[in-house]
Amino acid sequence: TVLCHVLGLDGDKRIEVRERTLAVMAAAEDPEKGAAAFMEFAAFGIGEVHRRRAQAAEEPGGPASAEDGMATIARWRMGGRPMTDLEIGQAMNSVLIAGHGTSISGIGSMFYEVLSRPALRDQLAADGSLIPLAVEESLRLHPPFFGLYRRATAPVTIAGTHIGPDESVMVCWAAANRDPKVFEHPDEFRLDRPRSPERHLSFGVGLHACPGQMVVRMEMRILLAELLRRLPDIELTGPGAVEYVFGGGEMAGIPTLPARFTPVMQPSAHDHCTAATP
């Protein structure tokens, strides 16, 4: 919902975006099916950009001319020329898939870590200043993407392993996030780590760091704070039965997270939507 709002996609598009994302990830390991699902999603993105351009041309200054993400993508250029339809489709896929699939995975992991520990849940509810630490610790333990592949441009030997030119290697930050040389008791969820909590590599690092990481952090902080404010006694019904499912590509997530709670709504000036309690 947040991503579609930022891009300027109509509200009814968010379900289609979610379904197409899941289809791409599920087919990622099959070259033929994966390519087909990717191109179908790309066609969706291309169609949305063309529709926006046509609407803006018909009604200059109208709603379709809004300065949102879709308008920006429609104006993107590559090497001084307008982007081709294929390039637009690839860009839209990158924004739509990476922009929300990873967020949902990270949010699920955060809820699992916090709600499976009533004492931690109560501590965070009582002291909201600790919520950013909980977000970072959850991201460290459960990066939505395990890592990304790179291709070596020259021969190199790392830790006794020789890598030849043009060989593929995975930069696996899921492993780096649990490096005992960097994090004491790396498999534990702790809010009192002496090192900077943002030192994990779940968003990548350097030139290829995730450009949307601050938005995701904000979403996770607000979601956790609001959940604990509205449903202070929420807890998982079977934390020991929660499982991560491989979703294709280099990511995994929790498909279901059953919980029980007493509905307690506390409307405020910040509430702009109707909440439904399952």
mmCIF file of N, CA and C in Angstrom, residues 2 40 72 76 87 97 127 149 154 180 194 204 217 234 268:
data_model
loop_
_atom_site.group_PDB
_atom_site.id
_atom_site.type_symbol
_atom_site.label_atom_id
_atom_site.label_comp_id
_atom_site.label_asym_id
_atom_site.label_seq_id
_atom_site.Cartn_x
_atom_site.Cartn_y
_atom_site.Cartn_z
ATOM 1 N N VAL A 2 1.884 1.266 0.847
ATOM 2 C CA VAL A 2 2.783 2.423 0.919
ATOM 3 C C VAL A 2 3.486 2.631 -0.411
ATOM 4 N N GLU A 40 5.925 -10.751 -17.825
ATOM 5 C CA GLU A 40 4.517 -10.405 -17.611
ATOM 6 C C GLU A 40 4.398 -9.244 -16.632
ATOM 7 N N THR A 72 8.119 10.280 -12.285
ATOM 8 C CA THR A 72 9.578 10.285 -12.333
ATOM 9 C C THR A 72 10.105 9.196 -13.252
ATOM 10 N N TRP A 76 12.521 9.157 -16.839
ATOM 11 C CA TRP A 76 13.896 8.666 -16.731
ATOM 12 C C TRP A 76 14.551 8.561 -18.104
ATOM 13 N N GLU A 87 13.409 -1.376 -20.871
ATOM 14 C CA GLU A 87 14.143 -0.786 -19.747
ATOM 15 C C GLU A 87 13.183 -0.246 -18.687
ATOM 16 N N ILE A 97 9.158 -5.141 -6.993
ATOM 17 C CA ILE A 97 9.488 -6.395 -6.309
ATOM 18 C C ILE A 97 10.371 -6.131 -5.100
ATOM 19 N N ASP A 127 8.836 1.288 26.588
ATOM 20 C CA ASP A 127 9.907 2.211 26.213
ATOM 21 C C ASP A 127 10.079 2.200 24.699
ATOM 22 N N TYR A 149 24.486 -11.877 -6.102
ATOM 23 C CA TYR A 149 25.618 -12.435 -6.830
ATOM 24 C C TYR A 149 26.446 -11.345 -7.487
ATOM 25 N N ALA A 154 38.584 -10.285 -12.110
ATOM 26 C CA ALA A 154 40.009 -10.649 -12.112
ATOM 27 C C ALA A 154 40.206 -11.789 -11.127
ATOM 28 N N PRO A 180 30.855 -14.044 14.255
ATOM 29 C CA PRO A 180 31.191 -13.900 15.678
ATOM 30 C C PRO A 180 32.342 -12.933 15.932
ATOM 31 N N PRO A 194 26.991 -3.734 21.964
ATOM 32 C CA PRO A 194 27.860 -2.577 22.124
ATOM 33 C C PRO A 194 28.180 -1.865 20.818
ATOM 34 N N GLY A 204 22.812 -4.219 2.080
ATOM 35 C CA GLY A 204 23.972 -4.089 1.219
ATOM 36 C C GLY A 204 24.920 -3.044 1.777
ATOM 37 N N ARG A 217 12.922 1.166 7.169
ATOM 38 C CA ARG A 217 13.146 1.335 8.612
ATOM 39 C C ARG A 217 11.994 2.126 9.241
ATOM 40 N N ILE A 234 -0.874 -8.727 22.484
ATOM 41 C CA ILE A 234 -0.758 -9.643 21.360
ATOM 42 C C ILE A 234 0.407 -10.602 21.565
ATOM 43 N N SER A 268 -6.491 8.183 17.313
ATOM 44 C CA SER A 268 -5.724 9.409 17.528
ATOM 45 C C SER A 268 -5.836 10.267 16.287
#
